[in-house]
Short mmCIF file of C-alpha atoms and ligand atoms in Angstrom, two decimals:
data_model
loop_
_atom_site.label_atom_id
_atom_site.label_comp_id
_atom_site.label_asym_id
_atom_site.label_seq_id
_atom_site.Cartn_x
_atom_site.Cartn_y
_atom_site.Cartn_z
CA UNK A 1 -78.61 51.21 31.89
CA UNK A 2 -75.60 53.44 32.36
CA UNK A 3 -71.92 53.19 33.27
CA UNK A 4 -72.59 54.44 36.82
CA UNK A 5 -73.17 53.16 40.30
CA UNK A 6 -75.77 54.67 42.58
CA UNK A 7 -74.88 54.74 46.30
CA UNK A 8 -77.10 55.76 49.09
CA UNK A 9 -75.52 57.19 52.25
CA UNK A 10 -77.69 55.67 54.92
CA UNK A 11 -76.49 58.27 57.46
CA UNK A 12 -78.26 61.00 55.43
CA UNK A 13 -80.53 59.15 52.97
CA UNK A 14 -78.80 60.91 50.10
CA UNK A 15 -78.04 59.09 46.87
CA UNK A 16 -75.09 59.72 44.62
CA UNK A 17 -74.54 58.54 41.08
CA UNK A 18 -70.76 57.79 40.43
CA UNK A 19 -69.41 57.26 36.96
CA UNK A 20 -67.67 53.97 36.14
CA UNK A 21 -64.62 54.31 33.81
CA UNK A 22 -62.50 51.36 32.75
CA UNK A 23 -63.98 49.17 35.48
CA UNK A 24 -63.13 51.72 38.19
CA UNK A 25 -64.70 54.50 40.20
CA UNK A 26 -62.48 57.45 40.87
CA UNK A 27 -61.78 57.68 44.64
CA UNK A 28 -62.28 61.38 44.47
CA UNK A 29 -65.89 60.81 43.59
CA UNK A 30 -66.47 59.62 47.20
CA UNK A 31 -65.44 62.98 48.65
CA UNK A 32 -68.78 64.50 47.85
CA UNK A 33 -70.42 61.92 50.22
CA UNK A 34 -70.67 64.00 53.46
CA UNK A 35 -72.88 64.21 56.51
CA UNK A 36 -72.45 67.96 56.84
CA UNK A 37 -70.94 70.85 54.95
CA UNK A 38 -67.74 70.72 57.06
CA UNK A 39 -67.34 66.98 56.66
CA UNK A 40 -64.17 66.03 54.72
CA UNK A 41 -66.14 63.43 52.79
CA UNK A 42 -65.49 59.73 52.26
CA UNK A 43 -62.17 58.30 51.35
CA UNK A 44 -61.52 54.69 50.23
CA UNK A 45 -59.38 52.46 52.43
CA UNK A 46 -57.18 49.77 50.72
CA UNK A 47 -54.18 48.47 52.67
CA UNK A 48 -51.45 47.31 50.32
CA UNK A 49 -53.51 48.64 47.43
CA UNK A 50 -55.06 45.10 46.96
CA UNK A 51 -57.95 46.61 44.92
CA UNK A 52 -56.66 50.00 43.82
CA UNK A 53 -55.52 51.12 40.41
CA UNK A 54 -52.82 53.72 40.90
CA UNK A 55 -52.32 54.64 37.28
CA UNK A 56 -53.23 54.05 33.63
CA UNK A 57 -50.49 52.06 31.89
CA UNK A 58 -50.01 50.73 28.37
CA UNK A 59 -46.83 48.75 29.22
CA UNK A 60 -47.73 45.32 30.54
CA UNK A 61 -50.92 43.38 30.85
CA UNK A 62 -51.38 40.48 33.33
CA UNK A 63 -54.55 38.45 33.43
CA UNK A 64 -54.15 36.70 36.82
CA UNK A 65 -57.08 34.31 36.38
CA UNK A 66 -55.93 33.12 32.88
CA UNK A 67 -52.18 33.20 33.60
CA UNK A 68 -51.62 35.64 30.77
CA UNK A 69 -48.57 38.15 30.53
CA UNK A 70 -48.05 40.45 27.62
CA UNK A 71 -45.49 43.28 27.08
CA UNK A 72 -47.09 46.01 24.86
CA UNK A 73 -49.58 43.29 23.63
CA UNK A 74 -47.03 40.70 22.78
CA UNK A 75 -47.46 37.32 24.66
CA UNK A 76 -44.46 36.62 26.95
CA UNK A 77 -44.12 33.15 25.43
CA UNK A 78 -43.54 34.52 21.88
CA UNK A 79 -41.05 37.17 23.12
CA UNK A 80 -39.17 34.52 25.15
CA UNK A 81 -38.88 32.34 22.04
CA UNK A 82 -38.22 34.92 19.32
CA UNK A 83 -36.86 38.14 20.90
CA UNK A 84 -33.84 39.29 22.77
CA UNK A 85 -33.65 41.26 26.05
CA UNK A 86 -32.39 44.45 24.49
CA UNK A 87 -35.20 44.30 21.82
CA UNK A 88 -37.73 43.73 24.71
CA UNK A 89 -36.24 46.66 26.64
CA UNK A 90 -36.79 48.83 23.52
CA UNK A 91 -40.34 47.52 23.18
CA UNK A 92 -41.25 48.28 26.79
CA UNK A 93 -39.73 51.81 26.61
CA UNK A 94 -40.99 52.80 23.14
CA UNK A 95 -44.23 50.78 22.77
CA UNK A 96 -43.32 49.12 19.46
CA UNK A 97 -40.78 46.52 18.28
CA UNK A 98 -37.81 48.30 16.58
CA UNK A 99 -37.08 48.31 12.99
CA UNK A 100 -33.69 46.84 12.07
CA UNK A 101 -32.16 50.28 12.02
CA UNK A 102 -33.71 51.32 15.31
CA UNK A 103 -32.68 48.03 16.87
CA UNK A 104 -29.01 48.34 15.72
CA UNK A 105 -28.78 51.93 16.88
CA UNK A 106 -30.29 51.07 20.25
CA UNK A 107 -27.95 48.05 20.79
CA UNK A 108 -24.97 50.24 19.70
CA UNK A 109 -25.92 53.02 22.20
CA UNK A 110 -26.36 50.55 25.07
CA UNK A 111 -23.20 48.67 24.22
CA UNK A 112 -21.15 51.86 24.28
CA UNK A 113 -22.31 52.98 27.80
CA UNK A 114 -21.39 49.83 29.72
CA UNK A 115 -18.38 51.42 31.51
CA UNK A 116 -18.74 52.99 34.98
CA UNK A 117 -16.68 55.68 36.53
CA UNK A 118 -13.49 54.34 38.05
CA UNK A 119 -14.28 56.16 41.35
CA UNK A 120 -16.99 53.56 41.86
CA UNK A 121 -14.36 50.83 42.15
CA UNK A 122 -13.04 52.79 45.18
CA UNK A 123 -16.49 52.93 46.65
CA UNK A 124 -16.87 49.19 46.08
CA UNK A 125 -13.75 48.53 48.14
CA UNK A 126 -15.55 50.13 51.05
CA UNK A 127 -17.84 47.09 51.32
CA UNK A 128 -16.97 43.97 53.27
CA UNK A 129 -16.08 40.87 51.20
CA UNK A 130 -19.36 39.31 52.38
CA UNK A 131 -21.66 42.31 51.71
CA UNK A 132 -24.83 41.21 50.03
CA UNK A 133 -24.59 42.19 46.39
CA UNK A 134 -28.22 43.41 46.26
CA UNK A 135 -27.53 45.93 49.07
CA UNK A 136 -24.45 46.97 47.07
CA UNK A 137 -26.57 47.46 43.89
CA UNK A 138 -29.00 49.69 45.88
CA UNK A 139 -25.99 51.76 47.04
CA UNK A 140 -24.39 52.00 43.58
CA UNK A 141 -27.48 52.98 41.79
CA UNK A 142 -27.75 56.02 44.11
CA UNK A 143 -24.02 56.60 43.81
CA UNK A 144 -24.22 56.74 40.01
CA UNK A 145 -26.56 59.72 40.32
CA UNK A 146 -23.63 61.72 41.76
CA UNK A 147 -21.86 61.45 38.37
CA UNK A 148 -24.78 62.69 36.33
CA UNK A 149 -26.16 65.82 38.02
CA UNK A 150 -28.12 66.69 34.82
CA UNK A 151 -30.18 63.61 35.26
CA UNK A 152 -32.35 65.58 37.67
CA UNK A 153 -33.92 67.27 34.66
CA UNK A 154 -36.48 64.53 34.52
CA UNK A 155 -38.99 66.63 32.53
CA UNK A 156 -36.57 66.71 29.55
CA UNK A 157 -37.25 63.80 27.28
CA UNK A 158 -33.69 63.85 25.81
CA UNK A 159 -32.22 63.78 29.27
CA UNK A 160 -34.44 60.94 30.28
CA UNK A 161 -33.57 58.90 27.18
CA UNK A 162 -29.77 59.51 27.77
CA UNK A 163 -29.90 58.18 31.39
CA UNK A 164 -32.28 55.25 30.58
CA UNK A 165 -29.63 54.05 28.20
CA UNK A 166 -26.80 54.57 30.74
CA UNK A 167 -28.73 52.68 33.46
CA UNK A 168 -29.66 49.68 31.20
CA UNK A 169 -26.09 49.59 29.97
CA UNK A 170 -24.44 49.84 33.37
CA UNK A 171 -26.55 47.42 35.37
CA UNK A 172 -24.62 44.28 34.26
CA UNK A 173 -21.28 46.06 34.95
CA UNK A 174 -22.35 47.05 38.44
CA UNK A 175 -23.72 43.55 39.11
CA UNK A 176 -20.65 41.69 37.74
CA UNK A 177 -18.28 43.89 39.75
CA UNK A 178 -20.27 43.31 42.92
CA UNK A 179 -19.76 39.61 42.29
CA UNK A 180 -16.03 39.96 41.48
CA UNK A 181 -15.58 42.10 44.71
CA UNK A 182 -17.26 39.28 46.82
CA UNK A 183 -15.04 36.61 45.30
CA UNK A 184 -11.82 38.75 45.58
CA UNK A 185 -11.24 38.67 41.87
CA UNK A 186 -10.12 41.67 39.68
CA UNK A 187 -12.87 43.57 37.88
CA UNK A 188 -13.24 42.61 34.23
CA UNK A 189 -14.01 45.54 31.95
CA UNK A 190 -16.82 45.34 29.29
CA UNK A 191 -16.05 43.75 25.95
CA UNK A 192 -18.14 45.58 23.45
CA UNK A 193 -17.74 42.80 20.86
CA UNK A 194 -20.02 40.61 22.93
CA UNK A 195 -23.84 40.62 23.34
CA UNK A 196 -25.51 42.09 26.38
CA UNK A 197 -25.59 38.76 28.20
CA UNK A 198 -22.33 37.52 26.66
CA UNK A 199 -20.58 40.58 28.02
CA UNK A 200 -22.25 40.16 31.42
CA UNK A 201 -20.87 36.55 31.52
CA UNK A 202 -17.47 37.90 30.47
CA UNK A 203 -17.36 40.49 33.34
CA UNK A 204 -18.53 37.82 35.75
CA UNK A 205 -16.43 34.78 34.87
CA UNK A 206 -13.41 35.65 32.69
CA UNK A 207 -10.15 34.81 34.34
CA UNK A 208 -6.72 34.60 32.56
CA UNK A 209 -7.94 33.95 29.12
CA UNK A 210 -7.24 36.75 26.66
CA UNK A 211 -10.79 36.65 25.21
CA UNK A 212 -13.85 35.34 26.98
CA UNK A 213 -16.04 33.19 24.76
CA UNK A 214 -19.55 32.87 26.41
CA UNK A 215 -21.18 29.49 25.94
CA UNK A 216 -24.18 30.00 23.64
CA UNK A 217 -26.46 27.94 25.77
CA UNK A 218 -25.78 30.01 28.87
CA UNK A 219 -25.82 33.29 26.88
CA UNK A 220 -29.24 32.60 25.40
CA UNK A 221 -30.60 31.16 28.63
CA UNK A 222 -29.71 34.40 30.52
CA UNK A 223 -31.22 36.37 27.65
CA UNK A 224 -34.44 34.55 27.94
CA UNK A 225 -34.44 34.87 31.70
CA UNK A 226 -33.89 38.67 31.30
CA UNK A 227 -36.88 38.89 28.90
CA UNK A 228 -39.09 37.05 31.47
CA UNK A 229 -38.05 39.34 34.30
CA UNK A 230 -38.12 42.66 32.40
CA UNK A 231 -41.54 44.02 33.65
CA UNK A 232 -44.59 43.06 35.50
CA UNK A 233 -46.89 46.11 35.67
CA UNK A 234 -47.49 47.61 39.15
CA UNK A 235 -45.49 45.22 41.37
CA UNK A 236 -43.98 46.39 44.65
CA UNK A 237 -40.71 47.65 43.08
CA UNK A 238 -42.40 49.38 40.10
CA UNK A 239 -44.64 51.07 42.60
CA UNK A 240 -41.56 52.20 44.49
CA UNK A 241 -39.99 53.59 41.22
CA UNK A 242 -43.17 55.50 40.41
CA UNK A 243 -43.68 56.78 43.91
CA UNK A 244 -40.13 58.00 44.39
CA UNK A 245 -39.98 59.27 40.74
CA UNK A 246 -43.21 61.22 41.22
CA UNK A 247 -41.26 63.59 43.49
CA UNK A 248 -39.03 64.28 40.34
CA UNK A 249 -36.17 62.31 41.85
CA UNK A 250 -33.51 61.47 39.27
CA UNK A 251 -33.85 58.00 37.72
CA UNK A 252 -30.80 56.59 39.44
CA UNK A 253 -32.21 57.23 42.96
CA UNK A 254 -35.71 56.26 41.82
CA UNK A 255 -34.32 52.88 40.80
CA UNK A 256 -32.28 52.54 43.97
CA UNK A 257 -35.65 52.72 45.77
CA UNK A 258 -37.08 50.09 43.39
CA UNK A 259 -34.05 47.81 43.84
CA UNK A 260 -34.51 48.11 47.59
CA UNK A 261 -38.09 46.92 47.17
CA UNK A 262 -37.16 44.08 44.96
CA UNK A 263 -34.56 42.92 47.55
CA UNK A 264 -37.37 41.83 49.92
CA UNK A 265 -37.93 37.98 50.23
CA UNK A 266 -41.59 38.43 49.38
CA UNK A 267 -40.66 40.01 46.05
CA UNK A 268 -37.53 39.60 44.02
CA UNK A 269 -35.62 38.18 46.97
CA UNK A 270 -37.90 35.11 46.74
CA UNK A 271 -35.64 33.39 44.25
CA UNK A 272 -32.82 33.37 46.83
CA UNK A 273 -35.33 32.25 49.47
CA UNK A 274 -36.49 29.40 47.34
CA UNK A 275 -32.97 28.00 46.99
CA UNK A 276 -32.42 28.28 50.79
CA UNK A 277 -35.88 26.59 51.29
CA UNK A 278 -34.97 23.70 48.94
CA UNK A 279 -31.59 23.25 50.64
CA UNK A 280 -33.30 23.32 54.04
CA UNK A 281 -35.81 20.64 52.95
CA UNK A 282 -32.81 18.57 51.75
CA UNK A 283 -34.64 15.56 50.62
CA UNK A 284 -37.98 14.52 48.97
CA UNK A 285 -38.80 12.58 52.09
CA UNK A 286 -38.83 15.77 54.16
CA UNK A 287 -41.47 17.47 51.96
CA UNK A 288 -44.53 16.25 53.89
CA UNK A 289 -43.31 17.81 57.14
CA UNK A 290 -42.37 21.00 55.31
CA UNK A 291 -45.92 21.30 53.72
CA UNK A 292 -47.34 20.70 57.22
CA UNK A 293 -45.35 23.63 58.53
CA UNK A 294 -46.71 25.81 55.69
CA UNK A 295 -50.30 24.99 56.67
CA UNK A 296 -49.52 25.67 60.31
CA UNK A 297 -48.29 29.07 59.30
CA UNK A 298 -44.68 28.35 60.45
CA UNK A 299 -43.19 29.27 57.07
CA UNK A 300 -44.23 30.00 53.51
CA UNK A 301 -43.64 27.84 50.34
CA UNK A 302 -41.30 30.41 48.77
CA UNK A 303 -41.76 30.77 44.97
CA UNK A 304 -45.43 30.01 45.37
CA UNK A 305 -48.36 32.46 45.28
CA UNK A 306 -48.93 35.81 43.74
CA UNK A 307 -50.99 38.89 44.33
CA UNK A 308 -52.25 38.85 40.75
CA UNK A 309 -51.73 35.40 39.34
CA UNK A 310 -54.36 32.96 40.58
CA UNK A 311 -53.14 30.54 38.00
CA UNK A 312 -49.78 29.17 36.89
CA UNK A 313 -47.37 32.09 36.38
CA UNK A 314 -46.62 31.94 32.56
CA UNK A 315 -43.06 32.90 33.31
CA UNK A 316 -42.55 29.94 35.62
CA UNK A 317 -43.81 27.62 32.89
CA UNK A 318 -41.17 28.97 30.46
CA UNK A 319 -38.40 28.85 33.10
CA UNK A 320 -39.26 25.23 34.01
CA UNK A 321 -38.71 24.27 30.34
CA UNK A 322 -35.55 26.39 30.21
CA UNK A 323 -34.25 24.51 33.33
CA UNK A 324 -34.34 21.17 31.57
CA UNK A 325 -32.39 22.60 28.63
CA UNK A 326 -29.74 24.13 30.84
CA UNK A 327 -29.36 21.01 32.84
CA UNK A 328 -28.45 18.98 29.69
CA UNK A 329 -25.39 21.33 29.61
CA UNK A 330 -24.67 22.10 33.24
CA UNK A 331 -25.77 18.74 34.66
CA UNK A 332 -29.07 18.19 36.52
CA UNK A 333 -29.38 20.25 39.64
CA UNK A 334 -30.21 17.70 42.44
CA UNK A 335 -32.55 20.27 44.10
CA UNK A 336 -34.83 20.08 40.99
CA UNK A 337 -36.22 16.69 42.20
CA UNK A 338 -37.29 18.33 45.46
CA UNK A 339 -38.78 21.35 43.56
CA UNK A 340 -40.69 19.15 41.16
CA UNK A 341 -42.08 16.94 43.98
CA UNK A 342 -42.94 20.04 46.06
CA UNK A 343 -44.89 21.44 43.08
CA UNK A 344 -46.70 18.23 42.47
CA UNK A 345 -47.80 17.89 46.12
CA UNK A 346 -48.66 21.58 46.51
CA UNK A 347 -50.79 21.65 43.26
CA UNK A 348 -52.90 18.87 44.68
CA UNK A 349 -53.17 20.01 48.22
CA UNK A 350 -56.38 21.74 49.38
CA UNK A 351 -54.51 24.41 51.36
CA UNK A 352 -52.73 25.69 48.23
CA UNK A 353 -55.54 24.89 45.79
CA UNK A 354 -58.07 26.85 47.90
CA UNK A 355 -55.76 29.87 48.11
CA UNK A 356 -54.87 29.54 44.43
CA UNK A 357 -51.22 29.32 45.15
CA UNK A 358 -49.17 28.31 42.03
CA UNK A 359 -45.46 28.48 41.19
CA UNK A 360 -44.34 32.00 40.44
CA UNK A 361 -41.38 33.37 38.46
CA UNK A 362 -39.07 32.71 41.42
CA UNK A 363 -39.76 29.02 41.93
CA UNK A 364 -37.45 27.60 39.21
CA UNK A 365 -35.26 30.43 38.29
CA UNK A 366 -32.88 29.96 41.18
CA UNK A 367 -32.22 26.41 40.16
CA UNK A 368 -30.93 27.60 36.83
CA UNK A 369 -28.87 30.37 38.36
CA UNK A 370 -27.24 27.95 40.79
CA UNK A 371 -26.48 25.49 37.98
CA UNK A 372 -24.93 28.33 35.96
CA UNK A 373 -22.57 28.96 38.85
CA UNK A 374 -24.10 31.98 40.51
CA UNK A 375 -24.00 32.20 44.32
CA UNK A 376 -27.48 32.50 45.77
CA UNK A 377 -26.88 36.05 46.94
CA UNK A 378 -26.63 37.05 43.26
CA UNK A 379 -30.10 35.79 42.42
CA UNK A 380 -32.02 38.99 43.32
CA UNK A 381 -29.35 40.93 41.45
CA UNK A 382 -30.06 38.84 38.29
CA UNK A 383 -33.71 39.88 38.73
CA UNK A 384 -32.81 43.60 39.09
CA UNK A 385 -30.71 43.79 35.90
CA UNK A 386 -33.54 43.13 33.46
CA UNK A 387 -36.20 44.72 35.67
CA UNK A 388 -34.40 48.09 35.27
CA UNK A 389 -35.95 48.21 31.83
CA UNK A 390 -39.42 47.70 33.33
CA UNK A 391 -38.85 50.22 36.15
CA UNK A 392 -37.58 52.81 33.67
CA UNK A 393 -40.58 52.26 31.40
CA UNK A 394 -43.00 52.71 34.31
CA UNK A 395 -41.03 55.76 35.58
CA UNK A 396 -41.08 57.32 32.11
CA UNK A 397 -44.78 56.64 31.69
CA UNK A 398 -45.49 58.16 35.14
CA UNK A 399 -43.69 61.36 34.24
CA UNK A 400 -45.50 61.79 30.94
CA UNK A 401 -48.97 61.04 32.47
CA UNK A 402 -50.81 64.31 32.87
CA UNK A 403 -53.01 62.81 35.55
CA UNK A 404 -50.05 61.95 37.84
CA UNK A 405 -48.83 64.09 40.75
CA UNK A 406 -46.47 63.44 43.59
CA UNK A 407 -47.68 60.20 45.28
CA UNK A 408 -49.07 61.14 48.69
CA UNK A 409 -51.67 58.67 50.13
CA UNK A 410 -54.12 59.62 52.90
CA UNK A 411 -54.61 57.71 56.18
CA UNK A 412 -57.11 56.69 58.83
CA UNK A 413 -55.74 58.24 62.05
CA UNK A 414 -55.90 55.90 64.97
CA UNK A 415 -53.63 57.83 67.37
CA UNK A 416 -54.28 59.95 70.52
CA UNK A 417 -56.63 62.95 70.56
CA UNK A 418 -55.09 66.24 71.32
CA UNK A 419 -53.27 66.41 74.71
CA UNK A 420 -50.97 68.83 76.51
CA UNK A 421 -47.21 68.43 76.93
CA UNK A 422 -46.20 66.59 80.11
CA UNK A 423 -42.98 67.85 81.95
CA UNK A 424 -40.37 65.12 82.59
CA UNK A 425 -40.96 65.35 86.42
CA UNK A 426 -44.67 64.57 85.92
CA UNK A 427 -44.30 61.57 83.62
CA UNK A 428 -44.84 57.93 84.52
CA UNK A 429 -47.37 58.93 87.21
CA UNK A 430 -50.24 57.20 85.45
CA UNK A 431 -52.04 60.36 84.41
CA UNK A 432 -49.76 61.02 81.35
CA UNK A 433 -50.42 57.51 79.89
C1 LIG B 501 -42.58 38.43 42.72
O1 LIG B 501 -46.27 41.62 42.08
C2 LIG B 501 -45.49 41.08 41.22
O2 LIG B 501 -45.85 41.04 40.03
C3 LIG B 501 -44.21 40.50 41.69
C4 LIG B 501 -43.45 39.64 40.67
C5 LIG B 501 -42.81 40.56 39.64
O3 LIG B 501 -42.51 40.02 38.54
O4 LIG B 501 -42.57 41.76 39.97
O5 LIG B 501 -44.17 38.68 40.10
C6 LIG B 501 -42.27 38.99 41.41
O6 LIG B 501 -42.50 39.12 43.75
C7 LIG B 501 -43.19 37.07 42.77
C8 LIG B 501 -43.60 36.62 44.18
C9 LIG B 501 -42.36 36.10 44.97
N1 LIG B 501 -42.62 35.88 46.41
C10 LIG B 501 -42.70 34.71 46.91
O7 LIG B 501 -42.68 33.67 46.23
C11 LIG B 501 -42.88 34.63 48.46
C12 LIG B 501 -43.93 33.64 48.82
N2 LIG B 501 -45.20 34.16 48.29
C13 LIG B 501 -45.92 35.08 49.20
O8 LIG B 501 -45.44 35.45 50.40
C14 LIG B 501 -47.18 35.60 48.64
O9 LIG B 501 -47.87 34.69 47.87
C15 LIG B 501 -47.07 36.91 47.93
C16 LIG B 501 -46.34 37.92 48.69
C17 LIG B 501 -46.39 36.64 46.63
C18 LIG B 501 -48.49 37.41 47.65
O10 LIG B 501 -48.99 37.74 48.87
P1 LIG B 501 -50.54 38.36 49.03
O11 LIG B 501 -51.15 38.50 47.74
O12 LIG B 501 -50.46 39.50 49.92
O13 LIG B 501 -51.23 37.11 49.64
P2 LIG B 501 -51.33 36.91 51.22
O14 LIG B 501 -49.92 37.07 51.93
O15 LIG B 501 -52.50 37.71 51.81
O16 LIG B 501 -51.74 35.34 51.31
C19 LIG B 501 -53.09 34.89 51.15
C20 LIG B 501 -53.17 33.54 51.77
C21 LIG B 501 -52.67 33.65 53.24
O17 LIG B 501 -53.25 32.57 53.99
P3 LIG B 501 -54.59 32.93 54.88
O18 LIG B 501 -54.29 34.10 55.70
O19 LIG B 501 -55.74 33.11 53.89
O20 LIG B 501 -54.77 31.65 55.76
O21 LIG B 501 -52.24 32.62 51.11
C22 LIG B 501 -51.24 32.23 52.05
C23 LIG B 501 -51.21 33.27 53.18
O22 LIG B 501 -50.67 32.68 54.37
N3 LIG B 501 -50.08 32.26 51.32
C24 LIG B 501 -49.13 31.30 51.42
C25 LIG B 501 -48.11 31.68 50.43
N4 LIG B 501 -48.53 32.76 49.82
C26 LIG B 501 -49.69 33.13 50.34
N5 LIG B 501 -49.00 30.26 52.16
C27 LIG B 501 -47.92 29.42 51.98
N6 LIG B 501 -46.88 29.71 51.12
C28 LIG B 501 -47.03 30.80 50.30
N7 LIG B 501 -46.10 31.04 49.43
#
């Protein structure tokens, strides 16, 4: 027995022995399978990359069948219980948990890069009061690149590290100021005496009080949510960060692309879509009709299903527990009853069971955000803040991977064969079409 597969091309009768490495066969191996010397050779076709590994990565492991998620080998449940978001960001980026000195230096560096250039406040005024904050975040990530021209030196490790810190530090400031813009309130500047999430709450919610005191329950809840959302291997937005970054685009614009991908309702925008769905259902008695609509393909059960998890998303389990803690402080969110009943019905309904559709990270998170006072439009932004650490880890790993090149997939051409230009006067006479 050997770690190979033997394929026979029945067009030619030739057989080929292709090596298996890490449970994969290199797509390039199929190019040798030709019918003639001038044949391009076989490609593999995999729309949406459902069965394609695009890279080797040591950052995050997901076992979809078992519902396992680990950052650099550490189970997400342990990190959610024992760690902090900034420590997890360090872990994702550096591969190891920091020593106390490394941790304190890291926190100090992030804390002292939370300010953004005042010119950005002028740019913010260019947005309508009801501009979606996620679209603003996409814009401001790109805009930030105009202040740091040297960030283009993506092959310089020191430059990468400098701007990784800036981005992680500035995400909460950008997000909070988008919220303050939408609510017509003055921007609150960072308070470096507060924690990462405490300062974020300060910039969001401080009003006339001379010093904002974040409530410890909310501060810790946000920190745990940020840990849970920090990375998730090759999801749609991480793929965007890697693809755009593979062209040696600076990290700010690479993350603008990632944020744009996360904004989609099938991805990070699902937490917003879940809240809107629960509001639309309105009452437990309307759930059967809604489920019927799902099965008829009229709409999706947002917050359910996952490309990789074919079991309960471990993050959703932690968030569900967190929700009960937060509601003891904020008061029970009435939509929780609809969410719990929806989950109970869906987990026992053949349509969802057969398709292995379980609650994902977005199903319960919105209920917490709403109870904490966030408007629903801010939900994807709350996903983007911590995911910046994951995107930057993936971006950095791609740049230091000697196998990687500019991302440029091939295609199966289904268009017209060669044809001659048709003058305007001769068009529409049937022959041209
Ligand atoms: C995130 O990739 C990541 O890791 C993402 C993420 C991360 O941390 O980065 O985990 C974050 O994006 C979580 C997912 C949030 N999205 C949603 O909650 C939106 C609702 N869920 C889906 O639309 C869907 O489940 C996806 C997009 C998440 C996954 O889609 P796939 O893997 O492409 O599956 P599919 O669309 O091919 O669906 C397979 C079948 C279909 O039915 P059939 O054609 O077989 O009859 O399952 C059905 C779908 O109609 N289906 C659903 C459903 N999700 C899939 N039916 C009803 N409700 C749903 N939510």
